[in-house]
CSV table of C-alpha atoms in Angstrom, one decimal:
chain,number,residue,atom,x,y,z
P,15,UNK,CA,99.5,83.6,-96.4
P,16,UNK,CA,99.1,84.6,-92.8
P,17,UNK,CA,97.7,82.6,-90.3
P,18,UNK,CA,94.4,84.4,-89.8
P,19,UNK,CA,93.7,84.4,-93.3
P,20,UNK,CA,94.2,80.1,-93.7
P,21,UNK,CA,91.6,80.0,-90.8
P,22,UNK,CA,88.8,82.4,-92.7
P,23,UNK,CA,87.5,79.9,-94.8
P,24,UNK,CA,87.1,77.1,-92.0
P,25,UNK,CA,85.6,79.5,-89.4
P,26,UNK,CA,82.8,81.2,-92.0
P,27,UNK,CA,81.8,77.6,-93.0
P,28,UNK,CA,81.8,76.4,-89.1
P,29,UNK,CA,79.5,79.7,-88.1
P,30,UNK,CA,77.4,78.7,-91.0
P,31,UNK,CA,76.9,74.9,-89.8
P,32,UNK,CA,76.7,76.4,-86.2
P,33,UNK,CA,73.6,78.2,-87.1
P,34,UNK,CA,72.6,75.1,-89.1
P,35,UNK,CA,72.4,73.4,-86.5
P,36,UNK,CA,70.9,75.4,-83.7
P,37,UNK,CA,68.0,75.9,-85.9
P,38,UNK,CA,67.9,72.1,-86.1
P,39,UNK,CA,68.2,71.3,-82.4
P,40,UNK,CA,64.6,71.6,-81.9
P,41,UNK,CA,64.1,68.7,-84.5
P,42,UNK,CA,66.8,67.1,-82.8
P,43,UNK,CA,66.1,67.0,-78.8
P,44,UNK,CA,63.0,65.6,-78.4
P,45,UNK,CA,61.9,65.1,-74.8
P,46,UNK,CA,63.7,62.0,-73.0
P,47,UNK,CA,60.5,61.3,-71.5
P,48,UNK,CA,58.7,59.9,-74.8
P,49,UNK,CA,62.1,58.8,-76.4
P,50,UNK,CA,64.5,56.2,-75.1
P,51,UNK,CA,67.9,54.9,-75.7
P,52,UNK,CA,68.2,51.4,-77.1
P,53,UNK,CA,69.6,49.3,-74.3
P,54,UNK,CA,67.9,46.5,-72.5
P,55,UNK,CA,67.5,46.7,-68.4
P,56,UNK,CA,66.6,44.1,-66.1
P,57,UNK,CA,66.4,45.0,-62.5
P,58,UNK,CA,65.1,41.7,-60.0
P,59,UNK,CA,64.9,41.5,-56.2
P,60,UNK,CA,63.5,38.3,-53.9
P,61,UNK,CA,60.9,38.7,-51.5
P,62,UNK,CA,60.4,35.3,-49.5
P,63,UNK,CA,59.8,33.0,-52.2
P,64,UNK,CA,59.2,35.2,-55.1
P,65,UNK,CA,61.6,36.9,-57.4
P,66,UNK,CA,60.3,40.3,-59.0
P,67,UNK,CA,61.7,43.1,-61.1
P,68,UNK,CA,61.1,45.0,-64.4
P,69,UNK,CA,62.6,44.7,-67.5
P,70,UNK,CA,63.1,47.6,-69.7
P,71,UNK,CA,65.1,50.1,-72.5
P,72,UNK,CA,67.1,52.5,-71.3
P,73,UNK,CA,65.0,55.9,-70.1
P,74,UNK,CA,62.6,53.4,-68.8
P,75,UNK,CA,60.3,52.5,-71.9
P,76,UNK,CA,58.9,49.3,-70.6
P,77,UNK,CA,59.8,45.5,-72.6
P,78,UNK,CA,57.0,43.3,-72.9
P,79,UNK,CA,58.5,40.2,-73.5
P,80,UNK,CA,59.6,36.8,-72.4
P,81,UNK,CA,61.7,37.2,-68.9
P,82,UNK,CA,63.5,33.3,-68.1
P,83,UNK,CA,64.8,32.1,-64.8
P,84,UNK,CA,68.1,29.8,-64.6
P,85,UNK,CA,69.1,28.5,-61.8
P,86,UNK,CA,72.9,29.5,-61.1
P,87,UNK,CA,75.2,27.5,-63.7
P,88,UNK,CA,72.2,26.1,-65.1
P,89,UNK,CA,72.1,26.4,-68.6
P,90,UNK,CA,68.2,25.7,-69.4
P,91,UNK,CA,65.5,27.9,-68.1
P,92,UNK,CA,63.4,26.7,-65.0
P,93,UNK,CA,60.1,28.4,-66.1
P,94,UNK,CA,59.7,31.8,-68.0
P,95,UNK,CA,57.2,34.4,-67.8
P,96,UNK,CA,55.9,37.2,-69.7
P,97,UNK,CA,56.5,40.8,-68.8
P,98,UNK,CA,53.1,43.0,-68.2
P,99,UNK,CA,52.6,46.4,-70.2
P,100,UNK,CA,55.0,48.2,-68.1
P,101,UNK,CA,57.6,45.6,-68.0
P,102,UNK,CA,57.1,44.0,-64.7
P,103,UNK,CA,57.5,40.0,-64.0
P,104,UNK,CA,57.0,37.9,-61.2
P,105,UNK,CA,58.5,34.4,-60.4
P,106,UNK,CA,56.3,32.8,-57.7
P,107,UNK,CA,57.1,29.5,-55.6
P,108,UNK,CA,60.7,30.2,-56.2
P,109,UNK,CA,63.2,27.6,-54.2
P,110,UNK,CA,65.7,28.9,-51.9
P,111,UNK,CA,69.1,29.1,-54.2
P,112,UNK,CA,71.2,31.0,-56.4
P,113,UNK,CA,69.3,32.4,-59.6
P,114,UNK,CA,69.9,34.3,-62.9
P,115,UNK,CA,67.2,36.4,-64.5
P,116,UNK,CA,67.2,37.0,-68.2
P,117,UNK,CA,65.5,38.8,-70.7
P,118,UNK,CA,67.0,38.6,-74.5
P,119,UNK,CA,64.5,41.1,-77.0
P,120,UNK,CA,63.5,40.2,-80.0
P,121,UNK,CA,66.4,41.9,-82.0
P,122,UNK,CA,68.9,40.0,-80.0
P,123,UNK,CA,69.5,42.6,-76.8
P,124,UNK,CA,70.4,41.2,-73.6
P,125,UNK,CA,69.9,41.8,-70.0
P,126,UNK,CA,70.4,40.2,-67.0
P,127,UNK,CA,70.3,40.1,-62.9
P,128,UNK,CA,71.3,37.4,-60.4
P,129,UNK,CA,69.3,37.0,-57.1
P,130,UNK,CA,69.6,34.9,-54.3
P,131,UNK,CA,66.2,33.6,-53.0
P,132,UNK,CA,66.1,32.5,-49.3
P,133,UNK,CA,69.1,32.6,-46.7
P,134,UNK,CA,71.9,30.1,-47.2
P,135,UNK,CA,72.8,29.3,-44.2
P,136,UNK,CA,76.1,28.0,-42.5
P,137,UNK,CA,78.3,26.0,-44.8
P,138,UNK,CA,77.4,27.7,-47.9
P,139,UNK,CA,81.1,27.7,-49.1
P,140,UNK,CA,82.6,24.2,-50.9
P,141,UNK,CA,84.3,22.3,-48.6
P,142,UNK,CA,83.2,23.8,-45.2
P,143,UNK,CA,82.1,21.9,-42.5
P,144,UNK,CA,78.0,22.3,-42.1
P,145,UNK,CA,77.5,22.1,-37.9
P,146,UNK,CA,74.2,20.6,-36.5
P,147,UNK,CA,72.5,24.1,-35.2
P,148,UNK,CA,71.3,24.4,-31.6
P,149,UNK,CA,67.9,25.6,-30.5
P,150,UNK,CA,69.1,29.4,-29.7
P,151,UNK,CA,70.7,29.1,-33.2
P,152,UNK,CA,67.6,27.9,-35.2
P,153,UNK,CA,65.6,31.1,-33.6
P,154,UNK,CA,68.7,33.1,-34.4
P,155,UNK,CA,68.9,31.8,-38.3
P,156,UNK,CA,65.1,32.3,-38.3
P,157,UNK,CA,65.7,36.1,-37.1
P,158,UNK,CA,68.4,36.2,-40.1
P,159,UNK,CA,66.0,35.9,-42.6
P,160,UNK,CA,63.4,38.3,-41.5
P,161,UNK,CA,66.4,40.7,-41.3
P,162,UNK,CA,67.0,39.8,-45.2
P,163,UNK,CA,63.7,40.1,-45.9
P,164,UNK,CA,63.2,43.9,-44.0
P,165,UNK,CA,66.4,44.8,-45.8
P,166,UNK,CA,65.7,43.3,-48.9
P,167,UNK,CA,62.2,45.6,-48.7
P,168,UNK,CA,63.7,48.5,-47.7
P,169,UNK,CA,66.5,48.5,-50.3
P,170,UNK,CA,64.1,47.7,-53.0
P,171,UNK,CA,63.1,51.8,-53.7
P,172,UNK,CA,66.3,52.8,-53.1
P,173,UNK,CA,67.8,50.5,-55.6
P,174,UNK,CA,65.0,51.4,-57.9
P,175,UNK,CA,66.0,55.1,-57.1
P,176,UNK,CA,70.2,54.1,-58.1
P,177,UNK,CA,68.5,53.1,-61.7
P,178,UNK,CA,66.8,55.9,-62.4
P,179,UNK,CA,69.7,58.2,-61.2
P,180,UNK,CA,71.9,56.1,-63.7
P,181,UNK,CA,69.2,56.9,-66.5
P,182,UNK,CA,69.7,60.7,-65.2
P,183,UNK,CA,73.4,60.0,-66.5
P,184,UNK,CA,72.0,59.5,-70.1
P,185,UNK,CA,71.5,63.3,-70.9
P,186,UNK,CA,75.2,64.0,-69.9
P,187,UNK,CA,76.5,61.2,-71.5
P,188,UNK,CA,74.7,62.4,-74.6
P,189,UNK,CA,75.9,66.1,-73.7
P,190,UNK,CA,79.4,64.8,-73.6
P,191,UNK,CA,79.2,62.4,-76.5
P,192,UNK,CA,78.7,66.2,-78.4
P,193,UNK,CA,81.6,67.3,-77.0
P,194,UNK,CA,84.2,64.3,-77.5
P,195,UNK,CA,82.5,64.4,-81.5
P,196,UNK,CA,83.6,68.2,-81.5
P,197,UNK,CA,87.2,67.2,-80.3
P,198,UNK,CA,87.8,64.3,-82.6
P,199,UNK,CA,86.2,66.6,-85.3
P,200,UNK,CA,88.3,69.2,-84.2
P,201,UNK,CA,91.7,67.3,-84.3
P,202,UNK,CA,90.7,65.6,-87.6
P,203,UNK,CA,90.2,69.4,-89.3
P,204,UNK,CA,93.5,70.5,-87.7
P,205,UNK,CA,95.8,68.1,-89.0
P,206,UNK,CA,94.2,68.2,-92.5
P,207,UNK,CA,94.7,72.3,-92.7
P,208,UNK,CA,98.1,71.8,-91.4
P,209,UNK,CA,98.4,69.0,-94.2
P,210,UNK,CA,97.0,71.5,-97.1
P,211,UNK,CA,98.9,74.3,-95.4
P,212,UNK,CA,102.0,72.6,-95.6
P,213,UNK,CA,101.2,71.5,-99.7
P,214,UNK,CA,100.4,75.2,-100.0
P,215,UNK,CA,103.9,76.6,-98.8
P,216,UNK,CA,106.2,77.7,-100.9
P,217,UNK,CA,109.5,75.6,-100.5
I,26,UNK,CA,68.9,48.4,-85.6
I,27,UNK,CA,72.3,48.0,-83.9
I,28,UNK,CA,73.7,44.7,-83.8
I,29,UNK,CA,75.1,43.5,-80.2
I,30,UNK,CA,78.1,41.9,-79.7
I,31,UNK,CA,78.1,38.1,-79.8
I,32,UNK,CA,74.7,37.1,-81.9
I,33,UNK,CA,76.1,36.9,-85.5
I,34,UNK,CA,78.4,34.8,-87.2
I,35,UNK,CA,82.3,35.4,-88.2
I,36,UNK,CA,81.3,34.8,-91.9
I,37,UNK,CA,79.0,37.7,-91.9
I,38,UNK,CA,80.8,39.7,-89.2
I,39,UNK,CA,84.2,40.0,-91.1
I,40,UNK,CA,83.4,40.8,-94.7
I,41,UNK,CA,81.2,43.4,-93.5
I,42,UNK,CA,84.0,45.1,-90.9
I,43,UNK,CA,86.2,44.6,-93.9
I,44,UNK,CA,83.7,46.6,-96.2
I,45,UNK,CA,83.3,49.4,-93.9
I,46,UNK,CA,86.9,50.0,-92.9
I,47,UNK,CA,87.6,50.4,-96.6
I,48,UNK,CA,84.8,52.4,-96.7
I,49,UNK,CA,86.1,54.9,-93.9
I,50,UNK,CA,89.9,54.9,-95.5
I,51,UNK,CA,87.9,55.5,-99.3
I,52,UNK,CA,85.5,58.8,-96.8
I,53,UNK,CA,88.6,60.0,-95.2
I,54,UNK,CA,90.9,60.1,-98.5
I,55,UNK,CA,88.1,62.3,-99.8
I,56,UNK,CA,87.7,65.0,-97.4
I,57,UNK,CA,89.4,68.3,-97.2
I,58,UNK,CA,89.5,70.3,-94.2
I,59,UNK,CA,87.2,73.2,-95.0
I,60,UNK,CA,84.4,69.5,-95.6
I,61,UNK,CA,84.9,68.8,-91.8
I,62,UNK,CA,82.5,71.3,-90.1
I,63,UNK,CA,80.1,69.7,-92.2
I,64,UNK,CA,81.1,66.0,-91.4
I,65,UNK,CA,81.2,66.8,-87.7
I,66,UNK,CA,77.3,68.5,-87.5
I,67,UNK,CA,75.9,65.7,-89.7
I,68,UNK,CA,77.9,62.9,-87.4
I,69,UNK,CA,76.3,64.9,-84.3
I,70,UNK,CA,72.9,64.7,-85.9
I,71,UNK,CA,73.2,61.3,-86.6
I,72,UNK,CA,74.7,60.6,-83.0
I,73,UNK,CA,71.6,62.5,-81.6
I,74,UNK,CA,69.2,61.1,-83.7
I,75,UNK,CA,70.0,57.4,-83.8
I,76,UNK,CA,69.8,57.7,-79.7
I,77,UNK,CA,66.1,58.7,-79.5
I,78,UNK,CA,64.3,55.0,-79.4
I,79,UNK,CA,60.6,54.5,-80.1
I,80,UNK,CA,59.1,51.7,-79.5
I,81,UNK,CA,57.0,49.6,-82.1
I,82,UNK,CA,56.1,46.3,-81.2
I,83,UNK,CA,58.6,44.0,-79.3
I,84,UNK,CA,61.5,45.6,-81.1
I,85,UNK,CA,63.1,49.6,-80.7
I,86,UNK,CA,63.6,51.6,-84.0
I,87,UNK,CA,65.4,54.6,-84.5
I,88,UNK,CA,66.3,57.5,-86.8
I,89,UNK,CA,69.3,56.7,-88.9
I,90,UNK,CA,69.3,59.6,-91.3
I,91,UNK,CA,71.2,57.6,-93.6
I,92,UNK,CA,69.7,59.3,-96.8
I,93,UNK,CA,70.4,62.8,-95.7
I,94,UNK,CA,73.6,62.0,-94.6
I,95,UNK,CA,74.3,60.1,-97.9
I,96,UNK,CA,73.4,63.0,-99.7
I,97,UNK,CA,75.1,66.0,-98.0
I,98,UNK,CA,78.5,63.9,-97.5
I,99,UNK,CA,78.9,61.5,-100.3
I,100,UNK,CA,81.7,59.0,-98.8
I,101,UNK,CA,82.3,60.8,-96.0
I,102,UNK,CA,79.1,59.2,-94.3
I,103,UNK,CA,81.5,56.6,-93.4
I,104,UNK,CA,84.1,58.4,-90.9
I,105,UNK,CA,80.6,60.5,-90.0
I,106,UNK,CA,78.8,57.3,-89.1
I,107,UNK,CA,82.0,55.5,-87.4
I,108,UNK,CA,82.3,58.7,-84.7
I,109,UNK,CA,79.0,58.3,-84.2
I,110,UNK,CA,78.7,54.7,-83.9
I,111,UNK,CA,81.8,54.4,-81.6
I,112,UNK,CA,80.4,56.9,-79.2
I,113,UNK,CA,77.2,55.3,-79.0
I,114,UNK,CA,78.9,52.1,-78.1
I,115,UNK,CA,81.0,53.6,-75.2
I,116,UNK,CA,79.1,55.7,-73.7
I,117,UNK,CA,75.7,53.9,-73.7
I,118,UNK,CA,76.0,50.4,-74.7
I,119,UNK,CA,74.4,50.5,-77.9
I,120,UNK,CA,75.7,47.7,-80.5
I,121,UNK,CA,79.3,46.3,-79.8
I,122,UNK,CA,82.8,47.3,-80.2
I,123,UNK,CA,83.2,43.8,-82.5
I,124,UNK,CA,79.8,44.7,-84.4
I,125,UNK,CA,81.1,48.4,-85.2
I,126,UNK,CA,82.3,47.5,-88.1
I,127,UNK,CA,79.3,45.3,-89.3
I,128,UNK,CA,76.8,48.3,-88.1
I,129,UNK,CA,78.5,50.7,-89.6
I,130,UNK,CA,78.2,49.0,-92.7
I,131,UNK,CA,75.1,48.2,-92.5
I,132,UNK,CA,73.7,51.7,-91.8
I,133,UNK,CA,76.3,54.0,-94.0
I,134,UNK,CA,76.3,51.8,-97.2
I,135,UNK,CA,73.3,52.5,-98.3
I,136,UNK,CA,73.2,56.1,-97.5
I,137,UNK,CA,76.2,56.5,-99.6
I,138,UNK,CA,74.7,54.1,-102.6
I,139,UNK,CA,71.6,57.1,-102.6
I,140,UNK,CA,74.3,59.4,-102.8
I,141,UNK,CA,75.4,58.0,-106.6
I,142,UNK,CA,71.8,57.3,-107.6
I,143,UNK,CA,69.8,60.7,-106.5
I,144,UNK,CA,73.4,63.3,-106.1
I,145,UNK,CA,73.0,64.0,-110.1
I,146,UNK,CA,69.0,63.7,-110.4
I,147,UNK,CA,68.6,66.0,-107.4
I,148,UNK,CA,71.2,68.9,-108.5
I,149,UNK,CA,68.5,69.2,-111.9
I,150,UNK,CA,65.4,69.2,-109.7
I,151,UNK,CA,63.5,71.6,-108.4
I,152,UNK,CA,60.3,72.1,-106.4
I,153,UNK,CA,57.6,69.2,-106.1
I,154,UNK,CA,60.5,67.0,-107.6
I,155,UNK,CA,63.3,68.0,-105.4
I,156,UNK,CA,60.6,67.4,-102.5
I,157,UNK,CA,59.9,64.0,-104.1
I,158,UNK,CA,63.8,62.9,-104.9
I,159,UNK,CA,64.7,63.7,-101.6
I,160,UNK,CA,61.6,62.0,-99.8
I,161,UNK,CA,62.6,58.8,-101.7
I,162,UNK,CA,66.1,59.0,-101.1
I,163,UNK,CA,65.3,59.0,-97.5
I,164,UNK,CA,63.1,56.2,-97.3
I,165,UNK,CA,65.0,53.8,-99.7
I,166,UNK,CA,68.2,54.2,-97.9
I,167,UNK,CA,66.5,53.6,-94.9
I,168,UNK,CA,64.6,50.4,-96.3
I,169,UNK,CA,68.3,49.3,-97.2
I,170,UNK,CA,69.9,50.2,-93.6
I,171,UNK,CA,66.7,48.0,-92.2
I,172,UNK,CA,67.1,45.2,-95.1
I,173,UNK,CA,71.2,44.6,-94.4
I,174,UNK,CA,69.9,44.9,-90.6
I,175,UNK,CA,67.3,42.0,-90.9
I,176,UNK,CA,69.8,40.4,-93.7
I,177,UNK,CA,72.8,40.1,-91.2
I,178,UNK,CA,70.9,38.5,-88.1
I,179,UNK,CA,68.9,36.1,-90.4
I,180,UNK,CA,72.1,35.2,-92.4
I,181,UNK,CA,74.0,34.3,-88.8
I,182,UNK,CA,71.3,32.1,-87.2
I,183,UNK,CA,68.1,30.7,-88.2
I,184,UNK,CA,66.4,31.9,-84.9
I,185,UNK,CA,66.7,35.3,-86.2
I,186,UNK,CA,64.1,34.8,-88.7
I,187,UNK,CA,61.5,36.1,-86.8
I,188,UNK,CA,63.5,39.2,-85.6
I,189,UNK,CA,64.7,40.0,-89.4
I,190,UNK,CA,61.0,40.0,-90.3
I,191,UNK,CA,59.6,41.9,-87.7
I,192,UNK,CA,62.7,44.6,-87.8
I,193,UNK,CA,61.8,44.7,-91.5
I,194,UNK,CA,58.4,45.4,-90.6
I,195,UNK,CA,58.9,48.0,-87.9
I,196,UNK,CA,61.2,49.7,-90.6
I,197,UNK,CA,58.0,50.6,-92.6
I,198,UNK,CA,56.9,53.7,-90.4
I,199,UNK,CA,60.7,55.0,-90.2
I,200,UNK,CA,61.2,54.8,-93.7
I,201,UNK,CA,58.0,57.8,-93.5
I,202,UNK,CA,59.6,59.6,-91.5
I,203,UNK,CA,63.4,59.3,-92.6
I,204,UNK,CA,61.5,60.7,-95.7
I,205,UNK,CA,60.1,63.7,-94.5
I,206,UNK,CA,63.2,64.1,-92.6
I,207,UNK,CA,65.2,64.2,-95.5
I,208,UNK,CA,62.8,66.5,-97.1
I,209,UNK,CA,62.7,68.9,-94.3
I,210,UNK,CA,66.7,69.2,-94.1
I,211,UNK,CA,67.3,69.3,-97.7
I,212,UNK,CA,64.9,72.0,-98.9
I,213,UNK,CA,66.1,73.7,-95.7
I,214,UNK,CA,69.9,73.1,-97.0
I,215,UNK,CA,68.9,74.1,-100.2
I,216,UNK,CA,67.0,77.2,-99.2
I,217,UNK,CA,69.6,78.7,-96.6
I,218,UNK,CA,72.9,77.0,-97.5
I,219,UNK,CA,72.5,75.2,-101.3
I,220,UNK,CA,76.5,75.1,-100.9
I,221,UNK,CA,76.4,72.7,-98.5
I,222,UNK,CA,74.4,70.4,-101.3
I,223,UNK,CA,76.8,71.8,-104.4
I,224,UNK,CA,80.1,70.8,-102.2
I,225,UNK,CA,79.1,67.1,-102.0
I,226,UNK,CA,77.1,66.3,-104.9
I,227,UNK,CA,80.6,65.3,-106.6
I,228,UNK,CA,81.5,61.9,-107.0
I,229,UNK,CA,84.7,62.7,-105.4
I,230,UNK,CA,85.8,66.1,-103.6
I,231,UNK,CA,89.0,66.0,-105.0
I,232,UNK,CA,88.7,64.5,-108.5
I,233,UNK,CA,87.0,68.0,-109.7
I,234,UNK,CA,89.4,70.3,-107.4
């Protein structure tokens, strides 16, 4: 049997699935904007004393649920809050420290953020020596943490803009998932023809 | 409907990865290579379709297409369900590279249970009661995908009791639509390509060759 004639059977049934299955992409790829994927997000920046973010799925479909604060190590919450209607939180009269931001959903998916809330100044590292500050240093460490805060404000939309890029990367993920299923498919079907070809043979 | 990593117990965890790797050696052993097309568009479909996330109350549901998939590929929804699966772990997150096994099983096993109970009762029917067959082999392997679902988190902790209820709740208006689903692709199948139905409504592909 030649080698064109082995293939025959395999390529008829693949054009038949291919048509298949272009008539069926329109079932299959609805819009991203009204579907999402099925992973939890938490995004959460400090501004002065307040930590705020959003918690959603992936392709930003908003979680309303319970959003709890930790503080760094800690392993019981320090207050928890509940997201609004488009996922947004807001931790108010938060102390200057180390914090970790988590939101578990209902069917056990996790997310989480850690934020640091105030400056830490000098001496933030075990062991190392914490000076008495001068006067031209206080107004220095003062002008430190307005500089975090302006930063902190101005990277707020851009980070927000790094998140929604990354949800972008959903679609080619998905584009490319198709592909590697083709390949692995692909290999699969070859070595079982060369299996039956090989059964087929005459010795 | 996919279980993450880390939130159930070894003693439900292992029997069920156990289960389902037998049940991809059992799916593989069965396919020939002129069956792969088929297993690869149906493992796309169910890759694409178990992506798209809607809402319903605090949880997420999803398509599973485990009835149609039961139905067209017999044991083969196993390997069909593990590509899928896999991919959806490593490229997006979704479930766990420890839960594969446990989601796999609890997804595929009921699709290919439907598969021995409606294959033979479906190949007989016609019209109205093909239409019907199908619809309830859609939503009953559904109801099962969502029952081992709810059954695995409340089995592993307590605290999950709430969660299985409410998943098994929010399974109601999937099973609907699974239905119709399964309805739509199999009087489609039937209509355009009834071979595609004839190849795998065998108990096994190689038992009658």
């Amino acid at each position: 049997m030649s080698a064109r004639t082995a293939i025959a059977p395999y390529s008829n049934a693949l054009a038949g699935l291919l048509r298949l299955f272009l008539l069926l992409c329109p079932l299959l790829m609805i819009s991203p904007s009204v579907s999402a994927a099925h992973r939890l997000s938490l995004f959460a920046t400090a501004e002065g004393n307040s930590i705020s973010g959003r918690v959603y799925f992936t392709l930003s479909a908003p979680y309303k649920g319970e959003v709890l604060l930790f503080a760094q190590g800690a392993s019981s919450a320090i207050v928890k809050v509940t997201s609004d209607d488009e996922g947004r939180f807001l931790f108010e009269g938060v102390k200057a420290g180390r914090y970790r931001v988590e939101c578990r959903s209902i069917d056990g998916h996790l997310a989480e953020a850690r934020v640091t809330v105030g400056v830490l100044q000098g001496g933030d590292k075990k062991g190392e020596a914490k000076l008495p500050m001068t006067g031209a240093e206080k107004s220095e460490a003062v002008d430190v943490n307005l500089l975090r805060q302006a930063v902190a404000t101005e990277l707020r939309p851009l980070k927000e803009q790094i998140n929604k890029l990354e949800e972008t990367l959903w679609f080619t993920q998905m584009i490319g998932g198709l592909g590697l299923l083709t390949g692995m498919f692909g290999i699969w079907m070859f070595f079982l023809a060369r299996k039956s070809g090989s059964k087929r043979r005459p010795s | 409907m996919h279980i993450v990593d880390g939130i159930v117990s070894a003693p439900v965890l292992l029997p069920a990865t156990v289960a389902a790797v037998a049940g991809v050696v059992y799916g593989m052993s069965r396919v020939e290579a002129e069956d792969v097309p088929k297993v690869a568009l149906l493992a796309a479909a169910f890759f694409i379709a178990s992506l798209i996330r809607v809402p319903i109350g605090p949880a997420s549901v999803h398509l599973m297409l485990p009835g149609l998939l039961g139905l067209v590929l017999g044991p083969a929804i196993f390997p069909a369900m593990l590509a899928g699966l896999l991919l959806q772990a490593l490229l997006f997150g979704f479930g766990g590279v420890t839960t594969l096994g446990l989601n796999l099983f609890n997804m595929a096993l009921p699709g290919f249970l439907i598969f021995y109970l409606f294959s033979a009762p479906l190949q007989k029917a016609s019209g109205r009661k093909f239409a019907l067959l199908s619809g309830l082999a859609g939503a009953l392997a559904a109801f099962g995908a969502g029952l081992l679902v709810a059954g695995s988190l409340a089995l592993s902790n307590g605290g999950f009791l709430l969660a299985a209820k409410l998943i098994l709740l929010s399974n109601l208006p999937v099973m609907v639509v699974e239905a119709f689903v399964t309805i739509a692709a199999l009087r489609f199948f039937a209509k355009v390509k009834p071979e595609l139905l004839a190849s795998f409504t065998r108990p096994t592909l190689r038992a009658t060759s």
